[in-house]
Amino acid sequence: MNVRIIQLLILAQLLITAAATAKEPAAESDSLLRSRIVNNADSLLNGEWFITATGYNKQDSTGIDTILIDYRKRRIRVVADKRLSYFPARLPVIDSIERGLLAGTGEQFEDFSVELFSAKRRIRELVPNYYRENPKERDRSRSIGRLRRASPPLVQNLSKPGLSEATLYNTNIALWHSHGWYYEPTLHRWEWQRARLFQTVEDLYPMAYTLQMLVPMLENSGATVLIPRERDWQVNEVVVDNNGSTGNSIYLSAGFGEDTGAVSGFAVGEPPYVDENPFRLGTFEEMASGRQASGSVQWIPEIPETGEYAVYISYDASQENTDDAHYTVHHAGGVTSFSVNQQMAGGTWVYLGKFLFDRGLDPQQGKVVLTNESGKRKGRITADAVRFGGGMGNIQREGITGLRPRYQEAARYWLQYAGFPDTLVWKLNGPSHDYKDDYMSRGEWVSYMMADQGIPVDLSFAFHTDAGITGNDTVIGTLGIFSTNHRRGSFPSGLSRMASRDLTDIVQSQIVGDIRALYDPSWIRRALWDKPYSEAFRPNTPAMLLELFSHQNFIDMRFGQEPMFRFHTSRAIYKGMLKFMNALYGIDYVVQPLPVTHFSSEILETGDFYLSWRPVADPLEPTAAPDGYRVYTRLNGGGFDNGVDVSGTSLTIKNPHSDSLYSFKVTALNRGGEGFPSEVLSVCNRSTPRGRVLIINGFDRLGGPAWFEDSAHAGFLPMVDQGVPYMVDLHTVGAQHDYRKSSPWLDDDSPGHGASYADLEGLVIPGNSFDFSFVHGASISNAGFSFASVSDESVLDDSINMGAYDVVDFVAGEERTSYFPKNDSVPLYQVFTDSMLTRFGDYLRGGGNLFISGAHIATDVHINGQDSLVGELLKYRWRTSNASRLGGFYFTDPAFAGQTETFEFNTGYDPEIYTVEGADALEPVDSTATTLIRYRENNMSAAVACKGEHGIVSMGFPFETIKGSKTRDEMMKKILNYLLQHKDDETN
């Protein structure tokens, strides 16, 4: 809030207080003075204006414990109870409060100063350094000065050299996402540490922020992010090691020699593990470093199935080791190089990144290579195991393993598998206290990395969601927890533990401010608690425990189920951390850009490809303006390369290979780092094309599941609409089954309102990959056509000449008009805006042909009152929503397929493609159109076609969800033939 507004609010309140006491004589005695101060304090600190002035939703009442009057120094000290210290202190507000405590006390005390205390501190001490404009007022015990680190980062991606200039370069951030799957000995079972509510569980839910959004943001800003839980949701795992490897994987060593010392390297051993530390079961190899490579180790995995795999390396660390060990990862997108500081983080898994690997054993595009090349001659380089993929849990407790993907397990088990010592990290409370060990281990892990592994961790962050119910349309809101009193208030480095309060205040302020600006102006800011929570006091670095909102409160979870809410909340956390680093080290506050928009591709007459895009301004962050871009390329469905930097907003791809399918994505760059990527656009130029097709990506939607609420019931309805996750959904456990608001919480197995099934646990649920132009394009290319693809924004901007294409393929996917919680005035993700229909009309009148597919292309039209307009233009009308649960369909035109042939689109879980839970039935609007496809289960019309001066095929389910690439290819070929009035010719 504007400081001037705060001061006016306070002045108004003080005038009211002064008027109420004007008839009394001024300051006749100490007792009267104290009484007036107490009354003023009650009015100032416990009224509505305090909430307005501070933004803190103060629910408790602050009392005054002590008032000390020093006539000689003309000073009054007022000591309030501890609850006052929970608010976000800012100097202008404090100045006004302290002046206001003397309102109505008379001329005798006009020149007295007032000092307000709470929690054994002047409340001025509670103001974070970041919010102190005057450098002389900053607390030097809570800042370090310029970041000057002699050693390089733990891991540097040499294929992205720009990261070394990013704002958080060479910083280290430890963070984790809540609890996890753990063994409970009293029940002799593995279970969650929290209840399944509103289709998720706190043990999983925060990773939808951390793993999918916050961690990439921090890494794209140059930071190294350390996590005490598995970060890869790939359930397959391949280990390649000198002491034994998975399957037929190969370990090749040339020039390195086996260490002859004590056993202190990784070996798989005989899992499942009970008390074993696998990093004490094997050996490692070592070699002297040199300016030129004279030795190498290769880890060649046998990949069980094509997919993305995290790559982890391990080695033995010492001060004799080189700090620039050179690793290269050969993957389906090319080669990515890394420099690893082997002087730190030895004897554990060190994360490099996630890469696409093809199935099988591929010594060319599937391996990790380490050489002894280094800038440090006669140093030491060591080589141990390399791990590909997250895998399944392999820790056994009382004869039982968790039987879950490792990323779902609690930190305590990953820390054991990652080689950390038992009594210091994962066995703190004896042999059978996994619950305590888990929440204690995370903070101890941070301190161990700092003290024993040489990693200078700059901050620690624990992400949780709280419990609580409001029973109305108000969120529980955001709580921040820190600890300042442990070990006499200082970290081993000498930094004051008040830095933890600074971190917590700054991050909480950023979260609440951004959510209020973007989603809910009344979002609740809860307290700043200084309490000895394990995750707050154990780390020997500034630490924050965030309780973002209540997973038990329905309106909180309505926000929480929205992917864009999670993106902006994660961005707020990242910005808060950046502001904290700014105050701690003087790091420049520059925020990485938002994803670009208006992305388009074009095949030029020369055969070159032309790409263009536009930057997006961040209304909350003027520093987030891009000053460059990076374009990534993928060839024929492989992996993306490391990208090429571009200064402007366009790029010409020279001399692309004919008949090859190219895909591109763009990121925006600035000194803050690299933003999230654009949608993926694909292009293919056939050497002898049958025609040209333009793919328009109109599937931008991200959203939570359908919901409802009445006076007695509330909940999510995935059978109506599961929502659209960003990329994948990692947190859904199953559908909600208890909708009664009055259902009481009994225990975690019977949690009452919001209780949900567990049938989806362990599944990674596909969402919007923003990569469907590739799926459509592959079938278009296989039909013999050249194609380019564009975003729907670029079409709406009228910058695309659709008339240059024989057919337009509009990808509607699961686009449908949606609204954010508590905001039904701004429609998002409408399938057809009036402007888009105008563009289609112009194109069709010019002789164009149109193929439209999507699950809601009729329902959304019907809801938005566009039936007549669409009926006249596209020749179909809405019949019903949710027309098919089985996904089977057949063609009514024998030229496409016989009626007995079975085709299917995905309506259930599939690991590769999103679920269509509500396909449309749409019918011909008049005799100029005909039904082309019917749903097998009920014979409702599933697709409408018309052919005259132009052709249109409109399909009530997404083309990309049709099962089987061969089926998609054949369907696309026949649809294009139909639209272009070609006769079906199997030889084409």
JSON list of N, CA, C and O in Angstrom, two decimals, residues 475-518:
[
{"chain": "A", "resi": 475, "resn": "VAL", "atom": "N", "xyz": [-10.25, -17.44, 1.73]},
{"chain": "A", "resi": 475, "resn": "VAL", "atom": "CA", "xyz": [-9.17, -18.41, 1.87]},
{"chain": "A", "resi": 475, "resn": "VAL", "atom": "C", "xyz": [-8.58, -18.36, 3.29]},
{"chain": "A", "resi": 475, "resn": "VAL", "atom": "O", "xyz": [-8.67, -17.35, 3.98]},
{"chain": "A", "resi": 476, "resn": "ILE", "atom": "N", "xyz": [-7.99, -19.47, 3.70]},
{"chain": "A", "resi": 476, "resn": "ILE", "atom": "CA", "xyz": [-7.23, -19.48, 4.96]},
{"chain": "A", "resi": 476, "resn": "ILE", "atom": "C", "xyz": [-6.01, -18.58, 4.82]},
{"chain": "A", "resi": 476, "resn": "ILE", "atom": "O", "xyz": [-5.66, -17.83, 5.72]},
{"chain": "A", "resi": 477, "resn": "GLY", "atom": "N", "xyz": [-5.33, -18.67, 3.67]},
{"chain": "A", "resi": 477, "resn": "GLY", "atom": "CA", "xyz": [-4.25, -17.74, 3.40]},
{"chain": "A", "resi": 477, "resn": "GLY", "atom": "C", "xyz": [-2.86, -18.26, 3.72]},
{"chain": "A", "resi": 477, "resn": "GLY", "atom": "O", "xyz": [-2.66, -19.43, 4.04]},
{"chain": "A", "resi": 478, "resn": "THR", "atom": "N", "xyz": [-1.89, -17.34, 3.66]},
{"chain": "A", "resi": 478, "resn": "THR", "atom": "CA", "xyz": [-0.47, -17.68, 3.64]},
{"chain": "A", "resi": 478, "resn": "THR", "atom": "C", "xyz": [0.21, -17.35, 4.96]},
{"chain": "A", "resi": 478, "resn": "THR", "atom": "O", "xyz": [0.14, -16.22, 5.45]},
{"chain": "A", "resi": 479, "resn": "LEU", "atom": "N", "xyz": [0.90, -18.36, 5.51]},
{"chain": "A", "resi": 479, "resn": "LEU", "atom": "CA", "xyz": [1.61, -18.26, 6.78]},
{"chain": "A", "resi": 479, "resn": "LEU", "atom": "C", "xyz": [3.09, -18.47, 6.53]},
{"chain": "A", "resi": 479, "resn": "LEU", "atom": "O", "xyz": [3.48, -19.34, 5.74]},
{"chain": "A", "resi": 480, "resn": "GLY", "atom": "N", "xyz": [3.94, -17.70, 7.21]},
{"chain": "A", "resi": 480, "resn": "GLY", "atom": "CA", "xyz": [5.39, -17.87, 7.12]},
{"chain": "A", "resi": 480, "resn": "GLY", "atom": "C", "xyz": [5.97, -18.20, 8.48]},
{"chain": "A", "resi": 480, "resn": "GLY", "atom": "O", "xyz": [5.61, -17.59, 9.49]},
{"chain": "A", "resi": 481, "resn": "ILE", "atom": "N", "xyz": [6.90, -19.16, 8.52]},
{"chain": "A", "resi": 481, "resn": "ILE", "atom": "CA", "xyz": [7.49, -19.61, 9.78]},
{"chain": "A", "resi": 481, "resn": "ILE", "atom": "C", "xyz": [9.01, -19.58, 9.66]},
{"chain": "A", "resi": 481, "resn": "ILE", "atom": "O", "xyz": [9.58, -19.98, 8.64]},
{"chain": "A", "resi": 482, "resn": "PHE", "atom": "N", "xyz": [9.67, -19.11, 10.71]},
{"chain": "A", "resi": 482, "resn": "PHE", "atom": "CA", "xyz": [11.12, -19.02, 10.76]},
{"chain": "A", "resi": 482, "resn": "PHE", "atom": "C", "xyz": [11.54, -19.21, 12.21]},
{"chain": "A", "resi": 482, "resn": "PHE", "atom": "O", "xyz": [10.71, -19.33, 13.12]},
{"chain": "A", "resi": 483, "resn": "SER", "atom": "N", "xyz": [12.84, -19.22, 12.46]},
{"chain": "A", "resi": 483, "resn": "SER", "atom": "CA", "xyz": [13.34, -19.36, 13.83]},
{"chain": "A", "resi": 483, "resn": "SER", "atom": "C", "xyz": [14.58, -18.50, 13.99]},
{"chain": "A", "resi": 483, "resn": "SER", "atom": "O", "xyz": [15.51, -18.56, 13.17]},
{"chain": "A", "resi": 484, "resn": "THR", "atom": "N", "xyz": [14.61, -17.69, 15.07]},
{"chain": "A", "resi": 484, "resn": "THR", "atom": "CA", "xyz": [15.75, -16.81, 15.30]},
{"chain": "A", "resi": 484, "resn": "THR", "atom": "C", "xyz": [16.51, -17.10, 16.59]},
{"chain": "A", "resi": 484, "resn": "THR", "atom": "O", "xyz": [17.59, -16.54, 16.81]},
{"chain": "A", "resi": 485, "resn": "ASN", "atom": "N", "xyz": [15.98, -17.94, 17.45]},
{"chain": "A", "resi": 485, "resn": "ASN", "atom": "CA", "xyz": [16.55, -18.09, 18.79]},
{"chain": "A", "resi": 485, "resn": "ASN", "atom": "C", "xyz": [17.51, -19.26, 18.95]},
{"chain": "A", "resi": 485, "resn": "ASN", "atom": "O", "xyz": [18.16, -19.39, 19.99]},
{"chain": "A", "resi": 486, "resn": "HIS", "atom": "N", "xyz": [17.60, -20.11, 17.95]},
{"chain": "A", "resi": 486, "resn": "HIS", "atom": "CA", "xyz": [18.47, -21.29, 18.06]},
{"chain": "A", "resi": 486, "resn": "HIS", "atom": "C", "xyz": [19.94, -20.87, 18.06]},
{"chain": "A", "resi": 486, "resn": "HIS", "atom": "O", "xyz": [20.34, -19.96, 17.34]},
{"chain": "A", "resi": 487, "resn": "ARG", "atom": "N", "xyz": [20.72, -21.51, 18.89]},
{"chain": "A", "resi": 487, "resn": "ARG", "atom": "CA", "xyz": [22.18, -21.28, 18.96]},
{"chain": "A", "resi": 487, "resn": "ARG", "atom": "C", "xyz": [22.51, -19.80, 19.08]},
{"chain": "A", "resi": 487, "resn": "ARG", "atom": "O", "xyz": [23.30, -19.25, 18.31]},
{"chain": "A", "resi": 488, "resn": "ARG", "atom": "N", "xyz": [21.89, -19.17, 20.06]},
{"chain": "A", "resi": 488, "resn": "ARG", "atom": "CA", "xyz": [22.16, -17.78, 20.43]},
{"chain": "A", "resi": 488, "resn": "ARG", "atom": "C", "xyz": [21.91, -16.78, 19.31]},
{"chain": "A", "resi": 488, "resn": "ARG", "atom": "O", "xyz": [22.52, -15.70, 19.25]},
{"chain": "A", "resi": 489, "resn": "GLY", "atom": "N", "xyz": [21.05, -17.16, 18.41]},
{"chain": "A", "resi": 489, "resn": "GLY", "atom": "CA", "xyz": [20.61, -16.21, 17.41]},
{"chain": "A", "resi": 489, "resn": "GLY", "atom": "C", "xyz": [21.53, -15.98, 16.24]},
{"chain": "A", "resi": 489, "resn": "GLY", "atom": "O", "xyz": [21.31, -15.03, 15.47]},
{"chain": "A", "resi": 490, "resn": "SER", "atom": "N", "xyz": [22.54, -16.84, 16.06]},
{"chain": "A", "resi": 490, "resn": "SER", "atom": "CA", "xyz": [23.47, -16.66, 14.94]},
{"chain": "A", "resi": 490, "resn": "SER", "atom": "C", "xyz": [23.72, -17.99, 14.25]},
{"chain": "A", "resi": 490, "resn": "SER", "atom": "O", "xyz": [23.65, -19.06, 14.87]},
{"chain": "A", "resi": 491, "resn": "PHE", "atom": "N", "xyz": [24.04, -17.92, 12.97]},
{"chain": "A", "resi": 491, "resn": "PHE", "atom": "CA", "xyz": [24.48, -19.09, 12.22]},
{"chain": "A", "resi": 491, "resn": "PHE", "atom": "C", "xyz": [25.98, -19.27, 12.43]},
{"chain": "A", "resi": 491, "resn": "PHE", "atom": "O", "xyz": [26.67, -18.33, 12.86]},
{"chain": "A", "resi": 492, "resn": "PRO", "atom": "N", "xyz": [26.52, -20.46, 12.15]},
{"chain": "A", "resi": 492, "resn": "PRO", "atom": "CA", "xyz": [27.96, -20.66, 12.30]},
{"chain": "A", "resi": 492, "resn": "PRO", "atom": "C", "xyz": [28.80, -19.64, 11.53]},
{"chain": "A", "resi": 492, "resn": "PRO", "atom": "O", "xyz": [29.93, -19.33, 11.94]},
{"chain": "A", "resi": 493, "resn": "SER", "atom": "N", "xyz": [28.26, -19.09, 10.46]},
{"chain": "A", "resi": 493, "resn": "SER", "atom": "CA", "xyz": [29.00, -18.09, 9.68]},
{"chain": "A", "resi": 493, "resn": "SER", "atom": "C", "xyz": [29.07, -16.74, 10.37]},
{"chain": "A", "resi": 493, "resn": "SER", "atom": "O", "xyz": [29.81, -15.86, 9.96]},
{"chain": "A", "resi": 494, "resn": "GLY", "atom": "N", "xyz": [28.28, -16.56, 11.44]},
{"chain": "A", "resi": 494, "resn": "GLY", "atom": "CA", "xyz": [28.20, -15.27, 12.12]},
{"chain": "A", "resi": 494, "resn": "GLY", "atom": "C", "xyz": [27.00, -14.44, 11.68]},
{"chain": "A", "resi": 494, "resn": "GLY", "atom": "O", "xyz": [26.68, -13.43, 12.31]},
{"chain": "A", "resi": 495, "resn": "LEU", "atom": "N", "xyz": [26.34, -14.86, 10.63]},
{"chain": "A", "resi": 495, "resn": "LEU", "atom": "CA", "xyz": [25.15, -14.15, 10.15]},
{"chain": "A", "resi": 495, "resn": "LEU", "atom": "C", "xyz": [24.04, -14.28, 11.19]},
{"chain": "A", "resi": 495, "resn": "LEU", "atom": "O", "xyz": [23.79, -15.36, 11.73]},
{"chain": "A", "resi": 496, "resn": "SER", "atom": "N", "xyz": [23.35, -13.19, 11.44]},
{"chain": "A", "resi": 496, "resn": "SER", "atom": "CA", "xyz": [22.25, -13.20, 12.39]},
{"chain": "A", "resi": 496, "resn": "SER", "atom": "C", "xyz": [21.10, -14.05, 11.86]},
{"chain": "A", "resi": 496, "resn": "SER", "atom": "O", "xyz": [20.77, -14.01, 10.67]},
{"chain": "A", "resi": 497, "resn": "ARG", "atom": "N", "xyz": [20.47, -14.80, 12.77]},
{"chain": "A", "resi": 497, "resn": "ARG", "atom": "CA", "xyz": [19.30, -15.59, 12.37]},
{"chain": "A", "resi": 497, "resn": "ARG", "atom": "C", "xyz": [18.08, -14.71, 12.07]},
{"chain": "A", "resi": 497, "resn": "ARG", "atom": "O", "xyz": [17.07, -15.23, 11.58]},
{"chain": "A", "resi": 498, "resn": "MET", "atom": "N", "xyz": [18.20, -13.43, 12.33]},
{"chain": "A", "resi": 498, "resn": "MET", "atom": "CA", "xyz": [17.14, -12.53, 11.87]},
{"chain": "A", "resi": 498, "resn": "MET", "atom": "C", "xyz": [17.06, -12.52, 10.34]},
{"chain": "A", "resi": 498, "resn": "MET", "atom": "O", "xyz": [16.04, -12.10, 9.77]},
{"chain": "A", "resi": 499, "resn": "ALA", "atom": "N", "xyz": [18.11, -12.98, 9.68]},
{"chain": "A", "resi": 499, "resn": "ALA", "atom": "CA", "xyz": [18.05, -13.10, 8.22]},
{"chain": "A", "resi": 499, "resn": "ALA", "atom": "C", "xyz": [16.95, -14.07, 7.81]},
{"chain": "A", "resi": 499, "resn": "ALA", "atom": "O", "xyz": [16.35, -13.92, 6.73]},
{"chain": "A", "resi": 500, "resn": "SER", "atom": "N", "xyz": [16.65, -15.05, 8.65]},
{"chain": "A", "resi": 500, "resn": "SER", "atom": "CA", "xyz": [15.55, -15.97, 8.34]},
{"chain": "A", "resi": 500, "resn": "SER", "atom": "C", "xyz": [14.21, -15.24, 8.38]},
{"chain": "A", "resi": 500, "resn": "SER", "atom": "O", "xyz": [13.32, -15.52, 7.58]},
{"chain": "A", "resi": 501, "resn": "ARG", "atom": "N", "xyz": [14.08, -14.31, 9.33]},
{"chain": "A", "resi": 501, "resn": "ARG", "atom": "CA", "xyz": [12.84, -13.52, 9.34]},
{"chain": "A", "resi": 501, "resn": "ARG", "atom": "C", "xyz": [12.75, -12.64, 8.10]},
{"chain": "A", "resi": 501, "resn": "ARG", "atom": "O", "xyz": [11.67, -12.50, 7.51]},
{"chain": "A", "resi": 502, "resn": "ASP", "atom": "N", "xyz": [13.86, -12.06, 7.70]},
{"chain": "A", "resi": 502, "resn": "ASP", "atom": "CA", "xyz": [13.87, -11.26, 6.48]},
{"chain": "A", "resi": 502, "resn": "ASP", "atom": "C", "xyz": [13.40, -12.10, 5.29]},
{"chain": "A", "resi": 502, "resn": "ASP", "atom": "O", "xyz": [12.55, -11.66, 4.50]},
{"chain": "A", "resi": 503, "resn": "LEU", "atom": "N", "xyz": [13.98, -13.27, 5.13]},
{"chain": "A", "resi": 503, "resn": "LEU", "atom": "CA", "xyz": [13.62, -14.16, 4.03]},
{"chain": "A", "resi": 503, "resn": "LEU", "atom": "C", "xyz": [12.13, -14.46, 4.05]},
{"chain": "A", "resi": 503, "resn": "LEU", "atom": "O", "xyz": [11.44, -14.36, 3.03]},
{"chain": "A", "resi": 504, "resn": "THR", "atom": "N", "xyz": [11.62, -14.80, 5.23]},
{"chain": "A", "resi": 504, "resn": "THR", "atom": "CA", "xyz": [10.22, -15.19, 5.34]},
{"chain": "A", "resi": 504, "resn": "THR", "atom": "C", "xyz": [9.29, -14.03, 5.04]},
{"chain": "A", "resi": 504, "resn": "THR", "atom": "O", "xyz": [8.29, -14.18, 4.33]},
{"chain": "A", "resi": 505, "resn": "ASP", "atom": "N", "xyz": [9.61, -12.87, 5.57]},
{"chain": "A", "resi": 505, "resn": "ASP", "atom": "CA", "xyz": [8.79, -11.68, 5.33]},
{"chain": "A", "resi": 505, "resn": "ASP", "atom": "C", "xyz": [8.78, -11.33, 3.84]},
{"chain": "A", "resi": 505, "resn": "ASP", "atom": "O", "xyz": [7.72, -11.07, 3.25]},
{"chain": "A", "resi": 506, "resn": "ILE", "atom": "N", "xyz": [9.94, -11.32, 3.23]},
{"chain": "A", "resi": 506, "resn": "ILE", "atom": "CA", "xyz": [10.05, -10.91, 1.83]},
{"chain": "A", "resi": 506, "resn": "ILE", "atom": "C", "xyz": [9.28, -11.87, 0.92]},
{"chain": "A", "resi": 506, "resn": "ILE", "atom": "O", "xyz": [8.52, -11.46, 0.05]},
{"chain": "A", "resi": 507, "resn": "VAL", "atom": "N", "xyz": [9.48, -13.17, 1.12]},
{"chain": "A", "resi": 507, "resn": "VAL", "atom": "CA", "xyz": [8.80, -14.16, 0.28]},
{"chain": "A", "resi": 507, "resn": "VAL", "atom": "C", "xyz": [7.30, -14.12, 0.50]},
{"chain": "A", "resi": 507, "resn": "VAL", "atom": "O", "xyz": [6.51, -14.13, -0.46]},
{"chain": "A", "resi": 508, "resn": "GLN", "atom": "N", "xyz": [6.88, -14.07, 1.76]},
{"chain": "A", "resi": 508, "resn": "GLN", "atom": "CA", "xyz": [5.44, -14.00, 2.03]},
{"chain": "A", "resi": 508, "resn": "GLN", "atom": "C", "xyz": [4.83, -12.74, 1.44]},
{"chain": "A", "resi": 508, "resn": "GLN", "atom": "O", "xyz": [3.75, -12.77, 0.84]},
{"chain": "A", "resi": 509, "resn": "SER", "atom": "N", "xyz": [5.52, -11.61, 1.56]},
{"chain": "A", "resi": 509, "resn": "SER", "atom": "CA", "xyz": [5.02, -10.36, 0.99]},
{"chain": "A", "resi": 509, "resn": "SER", "atom": "C", "xyz": [4.86, -10.47, -0.51]},
{"chain": "A", "resi": 509, "resn": "SER", "atom": "O", "xyz": [3.87, -9.98, -1.09]},
{"chain": "A", "resi": 510, "resn": "GLN", "atom": "N", "xyz": [5.83, -11.09, -1.16]},
{"chain": "A", "resi": 510, "resn": "GLN", "atom": "CA", "xyz": [5.76, -11.22, -2.62]},
{"chain": "A", "resi": 510, "resn": "GLN", "atom": "C", "xyz": [4.62, -12.12, -3.03]},
{"chain": "A", "resi": 510, "resn": "GLN", "atom": "O", "xyz": [3.88, -11.83, -3.98]},
{"chain": "A", "resi": 511, "resn": "ILE", "atom": "N", "xyz": [4.45, -13.24, -2.34]},
{"chain": "A", "resi": 511, "resn": "ILE", "atom": "CA", "xyz": [3.36, -14.16, -2.66]},
{"chain": "A", "resi": 511, "resn": "ILE", "atom": "C", "xyz": [2.01, -13.46, -2.53]},
{"chain": "A", "resi": 511, "resn": "ILE", "atom": "O", "xyz": [1.19, -13.47, -3.45]},
{"chain": "A", "resi": 512, "resn": "VAL", "atom": "N", "xyz": [1.78, -12.87, -1.36]},
{"chain": "A", "resi": 512, "resn": "VAL", "atom": "CA", "xyz": [0.49, -12.24, -1.11]},
{"chain": "A", "resi": 512, "resn": "VAL", "atom": "C", "xyz": [0.25, -11.08, -2.06]},
{"chain": "A", "resi": 512, "resn": "VAL", "atom": "O", "xyz": [-0.85, -10.93, -2.62]},
{"chain": "A", "resi": 513, "resn": "GLY", "atom": "N", "xyz": [1.27, -10.26, -2.29]},
{"chain": "A", "resi": 513, "resn": "GLY", "atom": "CA", "xyz": [1.10, -9.13, -3.20]},
{"chain": "A", "resi": 513, "resn": "GLY", "atom": "C", "xyz": [0.76, -9.57, -4.61]},
{"chain": "A", "resi": 513, "resn": "GLY", "atom": "O", "xyz": [-0.13, -8.99, -5.26]},
{"chain": "A", "resi": 514, "resn": "ASP", "atom": "N", "xyz": [1.45, -10.58, -5.13]},
{"chain": "A", "resi": 514, "resn": "ASP", "atom": "CA", "xyz": [1.19, -11.02, -6.49]},
{"chain": "A", "resi": 514, "resn": "ASP", "atom": "C", "xyz": [-0.17, -11.69, -6.62]},
{"chain": "A", "resi": 514, "resn": "ASP", "atom": "O", "xyz": [-0.88, -11.49, -7.62]},
{"chain": "A", "resi": 515, "resn": "ILE", "atom": "N", "xyz": [-0.54, -12.50, -5.64]},
{"chain": "A", "resi": 515, "resn": "ILE", "atom": "CA", "xyz": [-1.85, -13.16, -5.71]},
{"chain": "A", "resi": 515, "resn": "ILE", "atom": "C", "xyz": [-2.96, -12.13, -5.64]},
{"chain": "A", "resi": 515, "resn": "ILE", "atom": "O", "xyz": [-3.97, -12.22, -6.36]},
{"chain": "A", "resi": 516, "resn": "ARG", "atom": "N", "xyz": [-2.80, -11.14, -4.78]},
{"chain": "A", "resi": 516, "resn": "ARG", "atom": "CA", "xyz": [-3.82, -10.08, -4.70]},
{"chain": "A", "resi": 516, "resn": "ARG", "atom": "C", "xyz": [-3.93, -9.32, -6.01]},
{"chain": "A", "resi": 516, "resn": "ARG", "atom": "O", "xyz": [-5.02, -8.94, -6.44]},
{"chain": "A", "resi": 517, "resn": "ALA", "atom": "N", "xyz": [-2.81, -9.09, -6.65]},
{"chain": "A", "resi": 517, "resn": "ALA", "atom": "CA", "xyz": [-2.82, -8.33, -7.91]},
{"chain": "A", "resi": 517, "resn": "ALA", "atom": "C", "xyz": [-3.41, -9.14, -9.06]},
{"chain": "A", "resi": 517, "resn": "ALA", "atom": "O", "xyz": [-4.07, -8.58, -9.94]},
{"chain": "A", "resi": 518, "resn": "LEU", "atom": "N", "xyz": [-3.20, -10.45, -9.05]},
{"chain": "A", "resi": 518, "resn": "LEU", "atom": "CA", "xyz": [-3.57, -11.27, -10.20]},
{"chain": "A", "resi": 518, "resn": "LEU", "atom": "C", "xyz": [-4.84, -12.09, -10.02]},
{"chain": "A", "resi": 518, "resn": "LEU", "atom": "O", "xyz": [-5.52, -12.40, -11.01]}
]
